[in-house]
Coordinates of C-alpha atoms and ligand atoms in Angstrom, one line a residue:
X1 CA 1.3 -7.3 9.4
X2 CA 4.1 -8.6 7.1
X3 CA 6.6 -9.9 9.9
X4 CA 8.3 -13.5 10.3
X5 CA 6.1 -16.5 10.9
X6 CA 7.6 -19.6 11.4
X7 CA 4.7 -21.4 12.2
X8 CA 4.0 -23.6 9.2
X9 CA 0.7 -23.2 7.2
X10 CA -0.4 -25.7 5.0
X11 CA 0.4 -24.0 1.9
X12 CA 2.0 -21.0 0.5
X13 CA 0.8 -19.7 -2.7
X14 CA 3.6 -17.7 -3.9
X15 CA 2.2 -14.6 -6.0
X16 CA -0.8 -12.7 -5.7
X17 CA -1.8 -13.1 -9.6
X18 CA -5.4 -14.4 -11.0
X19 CA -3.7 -17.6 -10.8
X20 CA -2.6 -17.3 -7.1
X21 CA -5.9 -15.7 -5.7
X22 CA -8.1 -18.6 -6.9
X23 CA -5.4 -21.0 -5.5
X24 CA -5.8 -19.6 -2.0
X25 CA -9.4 -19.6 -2.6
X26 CA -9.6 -23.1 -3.6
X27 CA -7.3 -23.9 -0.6
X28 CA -9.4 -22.5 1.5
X29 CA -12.3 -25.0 0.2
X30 CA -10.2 -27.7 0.9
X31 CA -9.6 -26.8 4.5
X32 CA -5.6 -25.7 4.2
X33 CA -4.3 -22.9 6.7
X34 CA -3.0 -20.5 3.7
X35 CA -0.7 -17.7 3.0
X36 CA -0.1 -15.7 0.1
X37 CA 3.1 -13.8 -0.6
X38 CA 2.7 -10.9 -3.3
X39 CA 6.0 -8.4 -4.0
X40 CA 3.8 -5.9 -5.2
X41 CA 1.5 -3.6 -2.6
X42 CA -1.6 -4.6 -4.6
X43 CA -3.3 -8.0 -5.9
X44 CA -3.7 -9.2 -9.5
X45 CA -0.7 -9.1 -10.7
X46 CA -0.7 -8.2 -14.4
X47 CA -4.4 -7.7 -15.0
X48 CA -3.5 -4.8 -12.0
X49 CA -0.4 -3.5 -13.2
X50 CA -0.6 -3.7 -17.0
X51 CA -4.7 -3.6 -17.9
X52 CA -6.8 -2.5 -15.1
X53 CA -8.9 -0.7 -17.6
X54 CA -9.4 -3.3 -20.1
X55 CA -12.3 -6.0 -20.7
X56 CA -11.2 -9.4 -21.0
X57 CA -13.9 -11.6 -23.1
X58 CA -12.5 -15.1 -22.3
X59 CA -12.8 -15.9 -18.9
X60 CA -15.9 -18.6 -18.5
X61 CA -19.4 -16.8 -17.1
X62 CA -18.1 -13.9 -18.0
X63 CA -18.8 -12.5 -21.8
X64 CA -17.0 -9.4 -20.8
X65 CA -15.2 -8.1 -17.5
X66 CA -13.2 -4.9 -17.2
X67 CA -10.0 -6.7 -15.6
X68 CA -10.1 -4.8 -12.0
X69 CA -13.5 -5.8 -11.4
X70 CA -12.5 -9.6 -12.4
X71 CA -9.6 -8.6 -9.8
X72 CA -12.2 -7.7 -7.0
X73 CA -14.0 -10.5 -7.8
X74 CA -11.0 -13.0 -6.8
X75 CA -10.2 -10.9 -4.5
X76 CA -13.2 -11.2 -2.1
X77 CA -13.5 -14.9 -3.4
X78 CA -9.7 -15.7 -2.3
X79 CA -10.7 -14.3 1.2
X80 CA -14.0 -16.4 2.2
X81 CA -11.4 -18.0 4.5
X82 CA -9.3 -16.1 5.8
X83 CA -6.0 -16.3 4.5
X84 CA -3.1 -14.7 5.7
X85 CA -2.1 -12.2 2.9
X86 CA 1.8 -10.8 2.9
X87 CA 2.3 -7.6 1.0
X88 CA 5.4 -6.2 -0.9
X89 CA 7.5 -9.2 0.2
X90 CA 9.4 -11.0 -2.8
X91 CA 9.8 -14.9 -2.0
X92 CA 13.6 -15.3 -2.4
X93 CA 15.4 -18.3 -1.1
X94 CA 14.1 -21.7 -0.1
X95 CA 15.4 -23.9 2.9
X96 CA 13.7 -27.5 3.5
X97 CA 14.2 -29.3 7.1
X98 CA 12.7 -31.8 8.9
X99 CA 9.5 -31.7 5.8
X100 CA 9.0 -28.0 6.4
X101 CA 9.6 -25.2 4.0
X102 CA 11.2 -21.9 5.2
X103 CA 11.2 -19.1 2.8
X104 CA 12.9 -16.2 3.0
X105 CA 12.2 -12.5 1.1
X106 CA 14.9 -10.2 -0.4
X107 CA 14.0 -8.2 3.0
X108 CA 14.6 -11.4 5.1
X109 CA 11.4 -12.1 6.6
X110 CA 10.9 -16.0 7.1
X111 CA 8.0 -18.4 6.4
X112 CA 7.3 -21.7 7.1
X113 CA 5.3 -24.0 5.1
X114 CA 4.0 -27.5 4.4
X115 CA 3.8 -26.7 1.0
X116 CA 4.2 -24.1 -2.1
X117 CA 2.3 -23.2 -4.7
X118 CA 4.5 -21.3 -7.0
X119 CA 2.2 -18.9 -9.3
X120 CA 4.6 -16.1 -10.0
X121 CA 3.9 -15.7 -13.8
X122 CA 6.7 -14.5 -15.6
X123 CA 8.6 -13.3 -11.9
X124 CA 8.6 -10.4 -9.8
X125 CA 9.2 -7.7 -12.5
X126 CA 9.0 -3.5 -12.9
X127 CA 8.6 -1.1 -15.8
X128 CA 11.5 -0.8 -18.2
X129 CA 11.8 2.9 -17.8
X130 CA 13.0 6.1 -20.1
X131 CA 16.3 6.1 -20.9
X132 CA 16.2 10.4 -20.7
X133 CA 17.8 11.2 -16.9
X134 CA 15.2 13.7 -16.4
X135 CA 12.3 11.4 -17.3
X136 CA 12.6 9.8 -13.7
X137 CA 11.7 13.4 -11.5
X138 CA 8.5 13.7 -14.1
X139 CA 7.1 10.4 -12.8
X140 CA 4.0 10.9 -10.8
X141 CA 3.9 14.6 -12.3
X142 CA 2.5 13.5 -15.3
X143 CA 4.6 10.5 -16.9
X144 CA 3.3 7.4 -15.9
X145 CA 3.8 4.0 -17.2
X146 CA 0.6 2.8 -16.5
X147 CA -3.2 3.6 -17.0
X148 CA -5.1 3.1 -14.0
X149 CA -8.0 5.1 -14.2
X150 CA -8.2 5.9 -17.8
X151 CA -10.8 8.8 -17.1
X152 CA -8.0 10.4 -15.2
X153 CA -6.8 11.8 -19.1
X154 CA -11.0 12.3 -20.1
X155 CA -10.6 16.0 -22.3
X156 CA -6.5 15.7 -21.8
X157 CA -3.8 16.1 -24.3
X158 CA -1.7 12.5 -23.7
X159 CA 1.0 11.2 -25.7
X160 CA 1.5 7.3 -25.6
X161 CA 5.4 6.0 -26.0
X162 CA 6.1 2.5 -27.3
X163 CA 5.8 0.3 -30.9
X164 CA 4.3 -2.8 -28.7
X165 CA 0.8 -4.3 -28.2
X166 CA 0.2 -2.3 -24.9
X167 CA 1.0 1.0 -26.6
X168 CA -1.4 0.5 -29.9
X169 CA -4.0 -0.7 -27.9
X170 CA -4.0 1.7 -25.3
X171 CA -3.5 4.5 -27.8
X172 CA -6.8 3.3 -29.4
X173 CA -8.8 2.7 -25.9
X174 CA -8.0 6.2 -25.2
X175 CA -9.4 8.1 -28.5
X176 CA -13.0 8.1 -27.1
X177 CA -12.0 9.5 -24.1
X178 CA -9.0 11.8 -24.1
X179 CA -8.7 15.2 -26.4
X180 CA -6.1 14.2 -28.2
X181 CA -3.5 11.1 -28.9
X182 CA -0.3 11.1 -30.1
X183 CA 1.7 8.6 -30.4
X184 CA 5.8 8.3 -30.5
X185 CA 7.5 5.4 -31.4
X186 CA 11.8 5.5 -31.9
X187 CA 11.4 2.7 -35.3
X188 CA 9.9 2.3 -38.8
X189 CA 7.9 -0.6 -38.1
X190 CA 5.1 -0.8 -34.8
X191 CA 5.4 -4.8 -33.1
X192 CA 2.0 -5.2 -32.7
X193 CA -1.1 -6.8 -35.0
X194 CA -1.4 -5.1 -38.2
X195 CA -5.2 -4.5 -37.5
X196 CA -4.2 -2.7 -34.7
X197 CA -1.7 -0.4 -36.6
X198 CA -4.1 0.2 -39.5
X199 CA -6.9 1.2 -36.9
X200 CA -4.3 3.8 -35.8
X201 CA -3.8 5.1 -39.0
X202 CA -7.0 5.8 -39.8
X203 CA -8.0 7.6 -36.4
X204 CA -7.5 11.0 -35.4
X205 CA -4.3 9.7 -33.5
X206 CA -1.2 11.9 -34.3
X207 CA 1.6 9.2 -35.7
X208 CA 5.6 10.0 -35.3
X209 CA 7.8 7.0 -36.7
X210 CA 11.1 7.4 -35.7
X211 CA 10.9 9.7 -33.7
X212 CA 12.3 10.3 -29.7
X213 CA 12.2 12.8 -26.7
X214 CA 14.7 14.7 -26.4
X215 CA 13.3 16.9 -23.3
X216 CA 10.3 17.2 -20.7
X217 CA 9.1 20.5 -19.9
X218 CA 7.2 21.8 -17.1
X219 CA 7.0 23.5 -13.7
X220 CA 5.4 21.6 -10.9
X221 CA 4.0 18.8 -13.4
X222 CA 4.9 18.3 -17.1
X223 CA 3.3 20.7 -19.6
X224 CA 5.7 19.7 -23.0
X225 CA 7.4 17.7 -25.0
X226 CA 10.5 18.0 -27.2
X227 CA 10.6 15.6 -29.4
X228 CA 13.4 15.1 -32.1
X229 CA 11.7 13.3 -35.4
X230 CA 12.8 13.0 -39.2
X231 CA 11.7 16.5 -40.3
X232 CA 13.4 18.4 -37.4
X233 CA 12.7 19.3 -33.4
X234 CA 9.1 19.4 -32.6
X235 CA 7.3 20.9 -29.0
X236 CA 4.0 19.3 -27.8
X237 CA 2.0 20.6 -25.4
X238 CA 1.2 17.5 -23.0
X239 CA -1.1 16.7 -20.0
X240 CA 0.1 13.3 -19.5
X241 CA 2.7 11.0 -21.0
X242 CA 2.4 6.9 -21.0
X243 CA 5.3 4.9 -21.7
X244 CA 4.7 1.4 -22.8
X245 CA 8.3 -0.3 -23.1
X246 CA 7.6 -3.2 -21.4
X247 CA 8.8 -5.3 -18.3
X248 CA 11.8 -6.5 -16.6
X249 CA 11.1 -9.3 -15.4
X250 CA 13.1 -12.1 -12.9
X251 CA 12.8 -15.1 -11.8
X252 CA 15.1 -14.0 -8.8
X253 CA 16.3 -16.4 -6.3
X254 CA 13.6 -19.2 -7.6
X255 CA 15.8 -20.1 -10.3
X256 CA 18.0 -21.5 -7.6
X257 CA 15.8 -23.9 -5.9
X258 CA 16.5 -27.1 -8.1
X259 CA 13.4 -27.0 -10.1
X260 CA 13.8 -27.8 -13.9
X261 CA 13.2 -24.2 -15.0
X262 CA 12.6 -24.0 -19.3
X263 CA 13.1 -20.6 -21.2
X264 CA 12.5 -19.3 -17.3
X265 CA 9.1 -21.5 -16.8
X266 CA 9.1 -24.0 -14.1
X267 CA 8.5 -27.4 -15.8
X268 CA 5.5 -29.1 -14.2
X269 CA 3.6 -32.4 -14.9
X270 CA -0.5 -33.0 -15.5
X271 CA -0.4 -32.8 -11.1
X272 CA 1.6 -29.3 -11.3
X273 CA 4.4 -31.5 -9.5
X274 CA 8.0 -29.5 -10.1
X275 CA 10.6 -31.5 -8.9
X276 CA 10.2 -30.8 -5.6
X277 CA 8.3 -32.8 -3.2
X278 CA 5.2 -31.1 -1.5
X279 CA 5.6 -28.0 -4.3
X280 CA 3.4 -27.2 -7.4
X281 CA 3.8 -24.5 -10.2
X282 CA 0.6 -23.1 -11.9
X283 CA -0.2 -20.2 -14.3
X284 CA 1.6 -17.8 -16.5
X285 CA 5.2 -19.2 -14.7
X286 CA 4.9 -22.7 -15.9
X287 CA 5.4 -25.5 -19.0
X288 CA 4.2 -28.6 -20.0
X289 CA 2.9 -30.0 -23.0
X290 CA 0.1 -27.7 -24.9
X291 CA 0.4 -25.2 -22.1
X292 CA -1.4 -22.3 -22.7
X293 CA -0.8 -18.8 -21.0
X294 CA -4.5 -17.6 -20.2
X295 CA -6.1 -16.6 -16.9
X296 CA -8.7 -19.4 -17.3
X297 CA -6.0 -21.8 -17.5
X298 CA -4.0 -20.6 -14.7
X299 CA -7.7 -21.0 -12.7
X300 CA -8.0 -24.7 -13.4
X301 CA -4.3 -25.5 -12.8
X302 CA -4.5 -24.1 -9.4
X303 CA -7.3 -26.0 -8.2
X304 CA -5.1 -29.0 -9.6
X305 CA -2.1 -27.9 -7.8
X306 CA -4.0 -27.4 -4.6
X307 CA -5.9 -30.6 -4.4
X308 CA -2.4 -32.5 -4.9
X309 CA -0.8 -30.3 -2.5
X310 CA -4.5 -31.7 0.0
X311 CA -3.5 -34.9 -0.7
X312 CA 0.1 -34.8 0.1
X313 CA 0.1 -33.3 3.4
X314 CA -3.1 -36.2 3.9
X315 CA -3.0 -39.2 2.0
X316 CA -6.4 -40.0 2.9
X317 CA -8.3 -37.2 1.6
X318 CA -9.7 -37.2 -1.3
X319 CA -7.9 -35.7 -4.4
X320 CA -11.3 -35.2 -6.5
X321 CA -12.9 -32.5 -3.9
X322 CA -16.8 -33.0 -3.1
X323 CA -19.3 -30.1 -4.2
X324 CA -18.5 -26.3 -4.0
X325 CA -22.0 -26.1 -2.6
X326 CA -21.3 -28.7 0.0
X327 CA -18.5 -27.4 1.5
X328 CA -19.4 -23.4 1.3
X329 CA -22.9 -24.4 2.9
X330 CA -21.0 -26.0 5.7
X331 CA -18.7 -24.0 6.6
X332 CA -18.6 -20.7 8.5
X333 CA -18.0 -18.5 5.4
X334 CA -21.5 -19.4 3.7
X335 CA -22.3 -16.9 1.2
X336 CA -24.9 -14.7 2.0
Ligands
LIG401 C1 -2.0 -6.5 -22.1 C2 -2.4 -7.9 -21.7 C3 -3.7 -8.3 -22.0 C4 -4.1 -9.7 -21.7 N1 -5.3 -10.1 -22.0 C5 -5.7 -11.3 -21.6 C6 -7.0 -11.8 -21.9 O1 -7.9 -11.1 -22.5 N2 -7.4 -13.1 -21.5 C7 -6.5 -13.9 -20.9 O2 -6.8 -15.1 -20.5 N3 -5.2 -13.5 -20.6 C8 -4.8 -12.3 -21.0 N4 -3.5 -11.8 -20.7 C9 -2.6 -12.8 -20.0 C10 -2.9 -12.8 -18.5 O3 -2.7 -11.5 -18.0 C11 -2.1 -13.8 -17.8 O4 -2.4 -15.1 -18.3 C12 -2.3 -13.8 -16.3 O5 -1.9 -12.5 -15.7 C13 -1.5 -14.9 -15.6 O6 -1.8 -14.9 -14.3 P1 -0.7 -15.4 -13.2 O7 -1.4 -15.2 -11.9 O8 -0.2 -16.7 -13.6 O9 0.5 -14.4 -13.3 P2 0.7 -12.8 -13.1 O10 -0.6 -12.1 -13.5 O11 1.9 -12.4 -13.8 O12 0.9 -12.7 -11.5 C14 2.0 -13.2 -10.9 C15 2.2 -12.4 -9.6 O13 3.3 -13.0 -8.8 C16 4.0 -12.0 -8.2 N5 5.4 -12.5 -8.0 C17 6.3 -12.8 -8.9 N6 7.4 -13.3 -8.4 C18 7.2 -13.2 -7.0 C19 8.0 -13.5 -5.9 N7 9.3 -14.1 -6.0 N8 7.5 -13.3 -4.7 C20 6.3 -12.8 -4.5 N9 5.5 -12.5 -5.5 C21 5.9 -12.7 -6.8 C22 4.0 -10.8 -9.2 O14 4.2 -9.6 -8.6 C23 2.5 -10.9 -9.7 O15 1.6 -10.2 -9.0 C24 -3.1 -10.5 -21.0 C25 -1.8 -10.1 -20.8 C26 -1.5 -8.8 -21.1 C27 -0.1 -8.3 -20.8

């Protein structure tokens, strides 16, 4: 239940990314009380809201995972020990007394904590949505601005909005799978790789430069388009409609904490220190030198940021952890 605790856990892993489920994994190796505060109502952050459907090829062990099931995977992984997991709660302000942490969420739900461990990639953010004023009573009805089960559209009519990455490469993912694909964007020129584009162009997807909707059309769920290009009005008949404009995305109250915050990354050292005893920064949400924003690199800096965070509450213990197998074998959680 997502209510006030003020009794303090060993760390608080702020962020229910890749990044911040192998953190409370990995704190949960090292013996820390743990709780993890996500703003959305699911885990995984963008590899759940932006690519469920797609393979990533990059990730060690695995030479191709579709990114929900590398999501499940961390998922049952980050709960071996039990954490306490805090749902659609958005870490807000920060309070230090007596060497505990209090945070508080935009809803104003309090947490105390030894430590933090920030891994909020690029913030708490939501889909920059249709400008149209009727596009917002079609969402749910057949404009989305997501994929999350891409056989949802399997023999559908879709149209894909956006000039970006996301939209070229979910127009192409889809072209096996859905009737047809059309795709709108409002410039001359697409953002994304020029592979990509020329992919497009030689497919059967439908291509209209420069082009906008003007209108949705439908009853109970939307059933057309109007769409205003350079040659004139034009109707399409539509089962679903995908808008890929990107994100809004904030750093919210975090920027206000004192940390040295870069081009809105929090600036961290080879520990993860920010400048803030007792809290760490790993993943997508932070800078140093030769940082690189993949989820393999987010894994490793999370175990770093966890065994410092180990060693600060104790002194004594060891920073280098022993054996995986040691401890999993030992404790109560031994995989079956
Ligand atoms: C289309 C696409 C394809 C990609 N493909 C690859 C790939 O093939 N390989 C690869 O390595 N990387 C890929 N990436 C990058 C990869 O998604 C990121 O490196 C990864 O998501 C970073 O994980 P993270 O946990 O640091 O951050 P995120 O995934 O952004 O997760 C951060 C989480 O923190 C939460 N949060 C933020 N602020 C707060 C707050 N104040 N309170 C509570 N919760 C908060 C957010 O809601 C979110 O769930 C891709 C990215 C995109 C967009």
């Amino acid at each position: 239940m997502n209510h006030s605790d003020l009794t303090p856990v060993d760390v608080t892993i702020i962020g229910g990314g890749p990044t911040g489920l192998y953190s409370t994994y990995y704190a949960g190796l090292r013996g820390m009380s743990c709780r993890l505060i996500e703003s959305l109502p699911y885990l995984g952050g963008r590899l759940s809201a932006l690519y469920p459907e797609k393979y990533i090829y990059d990730v060690a062990g695995f030479p191709k995972i579709l990114a929900k099931d590398l999501v499940s995977a961390l998922e049952q992984q980050a709960f071996y020990h039990s954490p306490e997991m805090i749902m659609n709660e958005t870490v807000n302000h920060l309070h230090k007394e007596d060497d505990i942490y209090t945070l508080e969420t935009k809803s104003g739900k309090k947490f105390a904590s030894r430590t933090l461990i920030i891994t909020s990639g690029i913030g708490s953010y939501s889909f920059r949505k249709h400008p149209h004023p009727e596009a917002k009573n079609w969402e749910g009805k057949g404009l989305e601005y997501q994929i999350l089960n891409k056989n949802q559209y399997k023999g559908k009519k879709i149209v894909i909005l956006g000039g970006g990455d996301s939209a070229l490469d979910w127009a192409l993912d889809m072209l096996p799978i859905a009737k047809s694909v059309t795709l709108i964007h409002r410039n001359a020129q697409f953002r994304g790789l020029d592979s990509q584009v020329n992919e497009l162009r030689n497919s059967s997807a439908t291509i209209l430069m420069e082009s906008e909707i003007i209108d949705f059309i439908g009853s109970d769920k939307l059933e057309c388009l109007k769409v205003l290009t350079p040659l004139g009005e034009k109707t399409i008949s539509v089962d679903g409609c995908i808008i890929f404009f990107g994100l809004h995305s904030s750093l919210g109250g975090l920027k206000n904490w004192g940390l040295k915050i870069e081009h809105s990354d929090i600036c961290v050292n080879s520990c993860m220190e920010t400048q803030l005893p007792g809290v760490y920064a790993a993943g997508d949400g932070v800078t140093y030198e030769g940082k690189l924003k993949l989820i393999s690199v987010g894994f490793s800096e999370g175990a770093i940021a966890v065994n410092r965070a180990k060693t600060f509450l104790n002194p004594k213990s060891k920073f280098q952890p022993i054996h995986s197998t040691t401890i999993m074998e030992n404790s109560s959680h031994e995989r079956k």
